[in-house]
Structure formats: C-alpha cells, structure tokens
Amino acid sequence: MNVDELAETFEMLGDWEERYRYLIELGRKLPPMPDGAHVDANKVRGCMSQVWLTHEVRPGPPKTLEFRGDSDAHIVKGLIAVLFMLTSGKTPQQILALDIGNAFERLGLESNISMNRRNGFYAMVERIRQMAAAEAA
C-alpha cells in the first residue's frame, strides 16, 4: 500500500478514535518476529516503548529489503506496520529517497499522536534509513 492509498483509508475512517483502532488492527496483522530477534542489537533507541526492528535482503534484481518489527505497545505496533507499508519491498535507494515525514503528516499522525510517540516513530525511521544505507553501500 502506498501513502496515497493509506491517506485515503485514513480519510474514510473519519475520527481519530476509528483511526487509532485501525492502527492497532494493522499492528495485530504484523507477522510475528522470531523470539531470537528480540535482542538488544535490534532494539530501537529513542522509543518510550520497547521496539525491535530487523530486515532481510531479497536478492532481486533489484535487491529489496523486507522488514520485521515488534513492540510492546499496540499503537506503536500500528505505526511500525504503517512504516513497513511504506518501506518493505523497496530497494535501499528507494527507501532513502522516501519522504517519510511528509507521509506521516499526510496521514495526520504528526498532529494526532503524542510527542513521545512521534519521537519514537522518527527513531524507527532513522533505524530503517540506517539499514537501507548499509545495504546500499
């Protein structure tokens, strides 16, 4: 799903109560992370909740990245799912070129989640960008 489709879905939902429920539902649909992936090396710093992110390389051509993630907070898991909708299956270069902040704003998340969650979201974005940059090299 791209940002336009996601924004359309968010607009159809109406109020933020429904949008939060949708985010939680998206988080529930995330494929489970293997237990061994819940390690300190995969932990995202800067999040108030516990967040773990990993990735796999799909050789291609072109080489693409698939992400896995988990959190102990339902809304945060939903934010992870949104982030993966925007980044998974893309090449490292496509991920690095994405304006995720703009997507976040278009979805209305910028002004409708707490400052702590917003900071955590951007910490996750930065971690994904680091993974993409490492694979682009």
Coordinates of N, CA, C and O in Angstrom, one line a residue:
M1 N 0.9 -1.2 0.0 CA 0.0 0.0 0.0 C 0.9 1.2 0.0 O 1.9 1.3 0.7
N2 N 0.6 2.2 -0.8 CA 1.4 3.4 -0.9 C 0.7 4.5 0.0 O -0.4 4.3 0.5
V3 N 1.4 5.6 0.1 CA 0.9 6.7 1.0 C -0.4 7.2 0.6 O -1.3 7.6 1.4
D4 N -0.7 7.3 -0.7 CA -2.0 7.8 -1.2 C -3.1 6.9 -0.8 O -4.1 7.4 -0.3
E5 N -2.9 5.6 -0.9 CA -4.0 4.6 -0.5 C -4.2 4.7 1.0 O -5.3 4.6 1.5
L6 N -3.1 4.8 1.7 CA -3.2 4.8 3.2 C -3.9 6.1 3.6 O -4.8 6.0 4.5
A7 N -3.6 7.2 3.0 CA -4.2 8.5 3.3 C -5.7 8.4 3.0 O -6.5 8.9 3.8
E8 N -6.0 7.8 1.9 CA -7.4 7.6 1.5 C -8.2 6.8 2.6 O -9.3 7.2 3.0
T9 N -7.6 5.7 3.0 CA -8.2 4.9 4.1 C -8.4 5.7 5.3 O -9.5 5.6 5.9
F10 N -7.4 6.4 5.7 CA -7.5 7.2 7.0 C -8.6 8.3 6.8 O -9.3 8.5 7.8
E11 N -8.7 8.9 5.7 CA -9.8 9.9 5.5 C -11.2 9.3 5.6 O -12.1 9.8 6.1
M12 N -11.3 8.1 5.0 CA -12.6 7.4 5.1 C -13.0 7.0 6.5 O -14.2 6.9 6.8
L13 N -12.0 6.8 7.4 CA -12.3 6.4 8.7 C -12.9 7.5 9.6 O -13.6 7.2 10.6
G14 N -12.7 8.7 9.2 CA -13.3 9.8 9.9 C -12.5 10.2 11.2 O -11.4 10.7 11.1
D15 N -13.1 10.0 12.3 CA -12.5 10.5 13.6 C -11.3 9.7 14.0 O -11.0 8.6 13.5
W16 N -10.5 10.3 14.9 CA -9.3 9.7 15.3 C -9.4 8.4 16.2 O -8.6 7.6 16.2
E17 N -10.6 8.3 16.8 CA -10.8 7.1 17.6 C -10.8 5.9 16.6 O -10.2 4.8 16.9
E18 N -11.5 6.0 15.5 CA -11.5 4.9 14.5 C -10.1 4.7 13.9 O -9.7 3.6 13.6
R19 N -9.4 5.8 13.6 CA -8.0 5.7 13.1 C -7.1 5.0 14.0 O -6.3 4.2 13.6
Y20 N -7.2 5.2 15.3 CA -6.4 4.5 16.3 C -6.7 3.0 16.3 O -5.8 2.2 16.3
R21 N -8.0 2.7 16.2 CA -8.4 1.3 16.1 C -7.8 0.6 14.9 O -7.4 -0.5 14.9
Y22 N -7.8 1.4 13.8 CA -7.3 0.9 12.5 C -5.7 0.6 12.7 O -5.2 -0.4 12.3
L23 N -5.1 1.6 13.3 CA -3.6 1.4 13.6 C -3.4 0.2 14.4 O -2.4 -0.6 14.1
I24 N -4.2 0.0 15.5 CA -4.0 -1.2 16.3 C -4.2 -2.5 15.5 O -3.5 -3.4 15.7
E25 N -5.2 -2.5 14.7 CA -5.5 -3.6 13.8 C -4.4 -3.9 12.9 O -4.0 -5.1 12.7
L26 N -3.8 -2.9 12.3 CA -2.6 -3.1 11.4 C -1.5 -3.7 12.2 O -0.8 -4.6 11.7
G27 N -1.3 -3.2 13.4 CA -0.2 -3.8 14.2 C -0.4 -5.3 14.6 O 0.5 -6.0 14.6
R28 N -1.7 -5.6 14.8 CA -2.0 -7.0 15.1 C -1.7 -8.0 13.9 O -1.5 -9.1 14.0
K29 N -1.7 -7.4 12.7 CA -1.5 -8.2 11.5 C -0.1 -8.3 11.1 O 0.3 -9.0 10.1
L30 N 0.8 -7.7 11.8 CA 2.3 -7.8 11.5 C 2.7 -9.3 11.7 O 2.3 -9.9 12.7
P31 N 3.5 -9.8 10.8 CA 4.0 -11.1 11.0 C 4.8 -11.2 12.3 O 5.5 -10.2 12.6
P32 N 4.7 -12.2 13.1 CA 5.5 -12.3 14.3 C 7.0 -12.3 14.1 O 7.4 -12.9 13.1
M33 N 7.7 -11.7 14.9 CA 9.2 -11.7 14.9 C 9.6 -13.0 15.6 O 9.0 -13.3 16.6
P34 N 10.7 -13.6 15.1 CA 11.2 -14.8 15.8 C 11.6 -14.4 17.2 O 12.1 -13.2 17.4
D35 N 11.5 -15.2 18.2 CA 11.9 -14.9 19.6 C 13.3 -14.4 19.6 O 13.6 -13.5 20.4
G36 N 14.2 -15.1 18.9 CA 15.6 -14.7 18.9 C 15.9 -13.3 18.4 O 17.0 -12.8 18.6
A37 N 14.9 -12.7 17.8 CA 15.1 -11.3 17.2 C 14.9 -10.2 18.3 O 15.2 -9.1 18.1
H38 N 14.3 -10.6 19.4 CA 14.0 -9.7 20.5 C 15.3 -9.5 21.3 O 15.3 -9.8 22.5
V39 N 16.3 -9.0 20.7 CA 17.6 -8.8 21.4 C 18.0 -7.4 21.4 O 17.5 -6.6 20.6
D40 N 18.9 -7.0 22.2 CA 19.3 -5.6 22.4 C 19.8 -5.0 21.1 O 19.6 -3.9 20.8
A41 N 20.5 -5.8 20.2 CA 21.1 -5.3 19.0 C 20.0 -4.8 18.0 O 20.2 -3.9 17.2
N42 N 18.8 -5.4 18.1 CA 17.7 -5.0 17.3 C 16.7 -3.9 17.9 O 15.8 -3.5 17.3
K43 N 17.1 -3.5 19.1 CA 16.2 -2.6 19.8 C 16.4 -1.2 19.3 O 17.5 -0.8 18.9
V44 N 15.3 -0.4 19.1 CA 15.4 0.9 18.6 C 15.5 1.9 19.8 O 14.7 1.9 20.7
R45 N 16.6 2.6 19.9 CA 16.8 3.6 21.0 C 15.9 4.9 20.6 O 15.7 5.2 19.5
G46 N 15.4 5.5 21.7 CA 14.7 6.7 21.5 C 13.2 6.5 21.5 O 12.4 7.4 21.3
C47 N 12.7 5.3 21.8 CA 11.3 5.0 21.9 C 11.0 4.7 23.4 O 11.8 4.1 24.1
M48 N 9.9 5.3 23.8 CA 9.5 5.0 25.2 C 9.1 3.5 25.4 O 9.3 2.9 26.4
S49 N 8.4 3.0 24.4 CA 8.0 1.6 24.4 C 9.2 0.7 23.9 O 10.2 1.3 23.4
Q50 N 9.1 -0.5 24.1 CA 10.1 -1.5 23.6 C 9.8 -1.7 22.1 O 8.7 -2.0 21.7
V51 N 10.8 -1.4 21.2 CA 10.7 -1.6 19.8 C 11.9 -2.4 19.3 O 13.0 -2.0 19.6
W52 N 11.6 -3.4 18.5 CA 12.7 -4.1 17.8 C 12.4 -4.1 16.3 O 11.3 -4.3 15.8
L53 N 13.5 -3.9 15.5 CA 13.4 -3.9 14.1 C 14.5 -4.7 13.5 O 15.7 -4.6 13.9
T54 N 14.2 -5.5 12.5 CA 15.2 -6.2 11.7 C 14.9 -6.2 10.2 O 13.8 -5.7 9.9
H55 N 15.7 -6.6 9.4 CA 15.4 -6.7 8.0 C 16.1 -7.9 7.3 O 17.0 -8.4 7.9
E56 N 15.6 -8.2 6.1 CA 16.2 -9.3 5.3 C 16.3 -8.7 3.9 O 15.6 -7.8 3.5
V57 N 17.4 -9.1 3.2 CA 17.6 -8.7 1.9 C 17.0 -9.7 0.9 O 17.3 -10.9 1.1
R58 N 16.2 -9.2 0.0 CA 15.7 -10.1 -1.1 C 16.6 -9.8 -2.3 O 16.7 -8.6 -2.8
P59 N 17.4 -10.8 -2.8 CA 18.4 -10.5 -3.8 C 18.0 -9.9 -5.1 O 18.8 -9.2 -5.7
G60 N 16.8 -10.1 -5.6 CA 16.4 -9.4 -6.8 C 17.0 -10.1 -8.1 O 17.2 -11.3 -8.1
P61 N 17.3 -9.4 -9.1 CA 17.4 -7.9 -9.2 C 16.0 -7.2 -9.3 O 15.1 -7.8 -9.9
P62 N 15.9 -6.0 -8.8 CA 16.9 -5.3 -7.9 C 16.8 -5.9 -6.5 O 15.7 -6.4 -6.1
K63 N 17.8 -5.6 -5.7 CA 17.8 -6.0 -4.3 C 16.8 -5.2 -3.6 O 16.8 -4.0 -3.7
T64 N 16.0 -5.8 -2.8 CA 15.0 -5.1 -2.0 C 15.1 -5.5 -0.5 O 15.7 -6.6 -0.2
L65 N 14.5 -4.8 0.3 CA 14.5 -5.0 1.8 C 13.1 -5.4 2.3 O 12.2 -4.8 1.9
E66 N 13.1 -6.3 3.2 CA 11.8 -6.7 3.9 C 12.1 -6.5 5.4 O 13.1 -7.0 5.9
F67 N 11.2 -5.8 6.0 CA 11.4 -5.5 7.4 C 10.5 -6.3 8.3 O 9.4 -6.7 8.0
R68 N 11.0 -6.6 9.5 CA 10.2 -7.2 10.6 C 10.3 -6.3 11.8 O 11.4 -5.7 12.1
G69 N 9.2 -6.3 12.6 CA 9.3 -5.4 13.8 C 8.3 -5.9 14.8 O 7.3 -6.6 14.5
D70 N 8.5 -5.4 16.0 CA 7.6 -5.7 17.1 C 7.7 -4.6 18.2 O 8.7 -3.9 18.2
S71 N 6.7 -4.5 19.0 CA 6.7 -3.5 20.1 C 5.7 -4.1 21.2 O 4.9 -4.9 20.9
D72 N 6.0 -3.6 22.4 CA 5.1 -4.0 23.5 C 3.9 -3.0 23.6 O 3.0 -3.2 24.5
A73 N 3.8 -2.1 22.7 CA 2.6 -1.1 22.7 C 1.8 -1.3 21.4 O 2.4 -1.3 20.3
H74 N 0.5 -1.4 21.6 CA -0.4 -1.6 20.4 C -0.3 -0.5 19.4 O -0.2 -0.8 18.2
I75 N -0.4 0.7 19.8 CA -0.4 1.8 18.8 C 1.0 1.9 18.1 O 1.1 2.1 16.9
V76 N 2.0 1.6 18.8 CA 3.4 1.6 18.2 C 3.5 0.5 17.2 O 4.1 0.7 16.1
K77 N 2.9 -0.7 17.5 CA 2.9 -1.7 16.5 C 2.2 -1.3 15.2 O 2.7 -1.6 14.1
G78 N 1.2 -0.5 15.4 CA 0.5 0.0 14.2 C 1.3 1.0 13.5 O 1.3 1.0 12.2
L79 N 2.1 1.8 14.2 CA 3.0 2.7 13.5 C 4.1 2.0 12.7 O 4.5 2.3 11.6
I80 N 4.6 0.9 13.3 CA 5.5 0.0 12.7 C 4.9 -0.5 11.4 O 5.6 -0.5 10.3
A81 N 3.7 -1.0 11.5 CA 3.0 -1.5 10.3 C 2.9 -0.5 9.2 O 3.1 -0.8 8.0
V82 N 2.6 0.8 9.5 CA 2.5 1.9 8.6 C 3.9 2.1 7.9 O 4.0 2.2 6.7
L83 N 4.9 2.1 8.8 CA 6.2 2.3 8.3 C 6.6 1.2 7.3 O 7.2 1.5 6.2
F84 N 6.3 0.0 7.6 CA 6.6 -1.1 6.7 C 5.8 -1.1 5.4 O 6.3 -1.5 4.4
M85 N 4.6 -0.6 5.5 CA 3.8 -0.4 4.2 C 4.5 0.5 3.3 O 4.5 0.4 2.0
L86 N 5.2 1.5 3.8 CA 5.9 2.5 3.0 C 7.3 2.1 2.6 O 7.8 2.6 1.6
T87 N 7.9 1.1 3.3 CA 9.3 0.8 3.0 C 9.6 -0.7 2.6 O 10.5 -0.9 1.7
S88 N 8.8 -1.6 3.1 CA 9.1 -3.0 2.7 C 8.9 -3.3 1.3 O 8.0 -2.8 0.7
G89 N 9.8 -4.1 0.7 CA 9.7 -4.5 -0.7 C 10.4 -3.4 -1.6 O 10.3 -3.6 -2.8
K90 N 10.9 -2.4 -1.1 CA 11.6 -1.4 -1.9 C 13.1 -1.6 -1.9 O 13.7 -2.2 -1.0
T91 N 13.8 -1.0 -2.8 CA 15.2 -1.0 -2.9 C 15.8 -0.1 -1.8 O 15.1 0.9 -1.4
P92 N 17.0 -0.3 -1.4 CA 17.6 0.6 -0.4 C 17.6 2.1 -0.9 O 17.3 3.0 -0.1
Q93 N 17.8 2.3 -2.2 CA 17.8 3.7 -2.7 C 16.4 4.3 -2.7 O 16.3 5.5 -2.4
Q94 N 15.4 3.5 -3.0 CA 14.0 4.0 -2.9 C 13.7 4.4 -1.4 O 13.0 5.4 -1.2
I95 N 14.1 3.5 -0.5 CA 13.8 3.8 0.9 C 14.5 5.1 1.3 O 13.9 6.0 2.0
L96 N 15.8 5.3 0.9 CA 16.5 6.5 1.3 C 15.9 7.8 0.7 O 16.0 8.8 1.2
A97 N 15.2 7.6 -0.5 CA 14.6 8.7 -1.2 C 13.2 9.1 -0.7 O 12.7 10.2 -1.0
L98 N 12.6 8.2 0.1 CA 11.3 8.4 0.6 C 11.2 9.6 1.6 O 12.1 9.7 2.4
D99 N 10.2 10.4 1.5 CA 10.0 11.5 2.5 C 8.9 11.0 3.5 O 7.7 11.2 3.3
I100 N 9.4 10.2 4.4 CA 8.5 9.5 5.4 C 7.9 10.6 6.3 O 6.7 10.4 6.7
G101 N 8.6 11.7 6.6 CA 8.0 12.7 7.4 C 6.8 13.3 6.7 O 5.7 13.6 7.3
N102 N 6.8 13.5 5.4 CA 5.7 14.0 4.6 C 4.5 13.0 4.7 O 3.4 13.4 4.8
A103 N 4.8 11.8 4.5 CA 3.8 10.7 4.6 C 3.1 10.8 6.0 O 1.9 10.7 6.1
F104 N 3.9 10.9 7.0 CA 3.4 10.9 8.4 C 2.5 12.1 8.6 O 1.4 12.0 9.2
E105 N 2.8 13.3 8.0 CA 2.0 14.4 8.0 C 0.7 14.2 7.3 O -0.4 14.6 7.7
R106 N 0.8 13.7 6.0 CA -0.4 13.4 5.2 C -1.4 12.5 5.9 O -2.6 12.7 5.6
L107 N -0.9 11.6 6.7 CA -1.8 10.7 7.4 C -2.4 11.4 8.6 O -3.3 10.8 9.3
G108 N -1.9 12.6 9.0 CA -2.5 13.3 10.1 C -1.8 12.8 11.4 O -2.2 13.2 12.5
L109 N -0.8 11.9 11.3 CA -0.2 11.4 12.5 C 0.6 12.4 13.3 O 0.7 12.4 14.5
E110 N 1.2 13.3 12.5 CA 2.1 14.3 13.1 C 1.4 15.1 14.2 O 2.0 15.4 15.2
S111 N 0.1 15.4 14.0 CA -0.6 16.2 15.0 C -1.5 15.5 15.9 O -2.2 16.0 16.7
N112 N -1.6 14.1 15.7 CA -2.6 13.4 16.4 C -2.0 12.2 17.3 O -2.8 11.4 17.8
I113 N -0.7 12.2 17.4 CA -0.1 11.3 18.4 C 0.8 12.1 19.3 O 1.2 13.2 19.0
S114 N 1.1 11.5 20.4 CA 1.8 12.3 21.4 C 3.3 12.5 21.0 O 3.8 11.9 20.1
M115 N 3.9 13.5 21.6 CA 5.3 13.9 21.2 C 6.2 12.7 21.4 O 7.1 12.5 20.6
N116 N 6.0 12.0 22.5 CA 6.9 10.8 22.8 C 6.7 9.8 21.6 O 7.7 9.2 21.2
R117 N 5.5 9.5 21.2 CA 5.3 8.5 20.1 C 5.9 9.0 18.8 O 6.4 8.3 18.0
R118 N 5.7 10.3 18.6 CA 6.3 11.0 17.4 C 7.8 10.8 17.4 O 8.4 10.4 16.4
N119 N 8.4 11.1 18.5 CA 9.9 10.9 18.6 C 10.3 9.5 18.4 O 11.3 9.2 17.7
G120 N 9.5 8.6 18.9 CA 9.8 7.1 18.7 C 9.6 6.7 17.3 O 10.4 6.0 16.8
F121 N 8.6 7.3 16.6 CA 8.4 7.0 15.2 C 9.6 7.4 14.4 O 10.1 6.7 13.6
Y122 N 10.1 8.6 14.7 CA 11.3 9.1 13.9 C 12.5 8.4 14.2 O 13.4 8.2 13.4
A123 N 12.6 7.8 15.4 CA 13.7 6.9 15.8 C 13.7 5.7 15.0 O 14.7 5.2 14.5
M124 N 12.4 5.1 14.7 CA 12.3 3.9 13.9 C 12.6 4.3 12.4 O 13.3 3.5 11.8
V125 N 12.2 5.4 12.0 CA 12.5 5.9 10.6 C 14.0 5.9 10.4 O 14.6 5.4 9.4
E126 N 14.7 6.5 11.4 CA 16.2 6.6 11.3 C 16.8 5.3 11.3 O 17.8 5.0 10.5
R127 N 16.3 4.3 12.1 CA 16.9 3.0 12.1 C 16.7 2.3 10.7 O 17.6 1.7 10.2
I128 N 15.5 2.5 10.1 CA 15.3 1.9 8.8 C 16.2 2.5 7.8 O 16.7 1.8 6.9
R129 N 16.4 3.8 7.9 CA 17.3 4.5 6.9 C 18.7 4.0 7.1 O 19.4 3.9 6.1
Q130 N 19.1 3.8 8.3 CA 20.5 3.2 8.5 C 20.6 1.8 7.9 O 21.6 1.5 7.3
M131 N 19.6 1.0 8.0 CA 19.6 -0.3 7.4 C 19.7 -0.2 5.9 O 20.5 -0.9 5.3
A132 N 18.9 0.7 5.4 CA 18.9 0.9 3.9 C 20.2 1.4 3.4 O 20.8 0.9 2.4
A133 N 20.8 2.4 4.1 CA 22.1 2.9 3.8 C 23.2 1.9 3.8 O 24.0 1.8 2.9
A134 N 23.1 1.0 4.8 CA 24.2 -0.1 4.9 C 24.0 -1.0 3.7 O 25.1 -1.5 3.2
E135 N 22.8 -1.3 3.3 CA 22.6 -2.2 2.2 C 22.9 -1.6 0.8 O 23.1 -2.2 -0.2
A136 N 22.8 -0.2 0.8 CA 23.0 0.5 -0.5 C 24.5 0.6 -0.8 O 24.9 0.7 -2.0
A137 N 25.3 0.5 0.2 CA 26.8 0.7 0.1 C 27.4 -0.5 -0.7 O 27.0 -1.5 -0.8

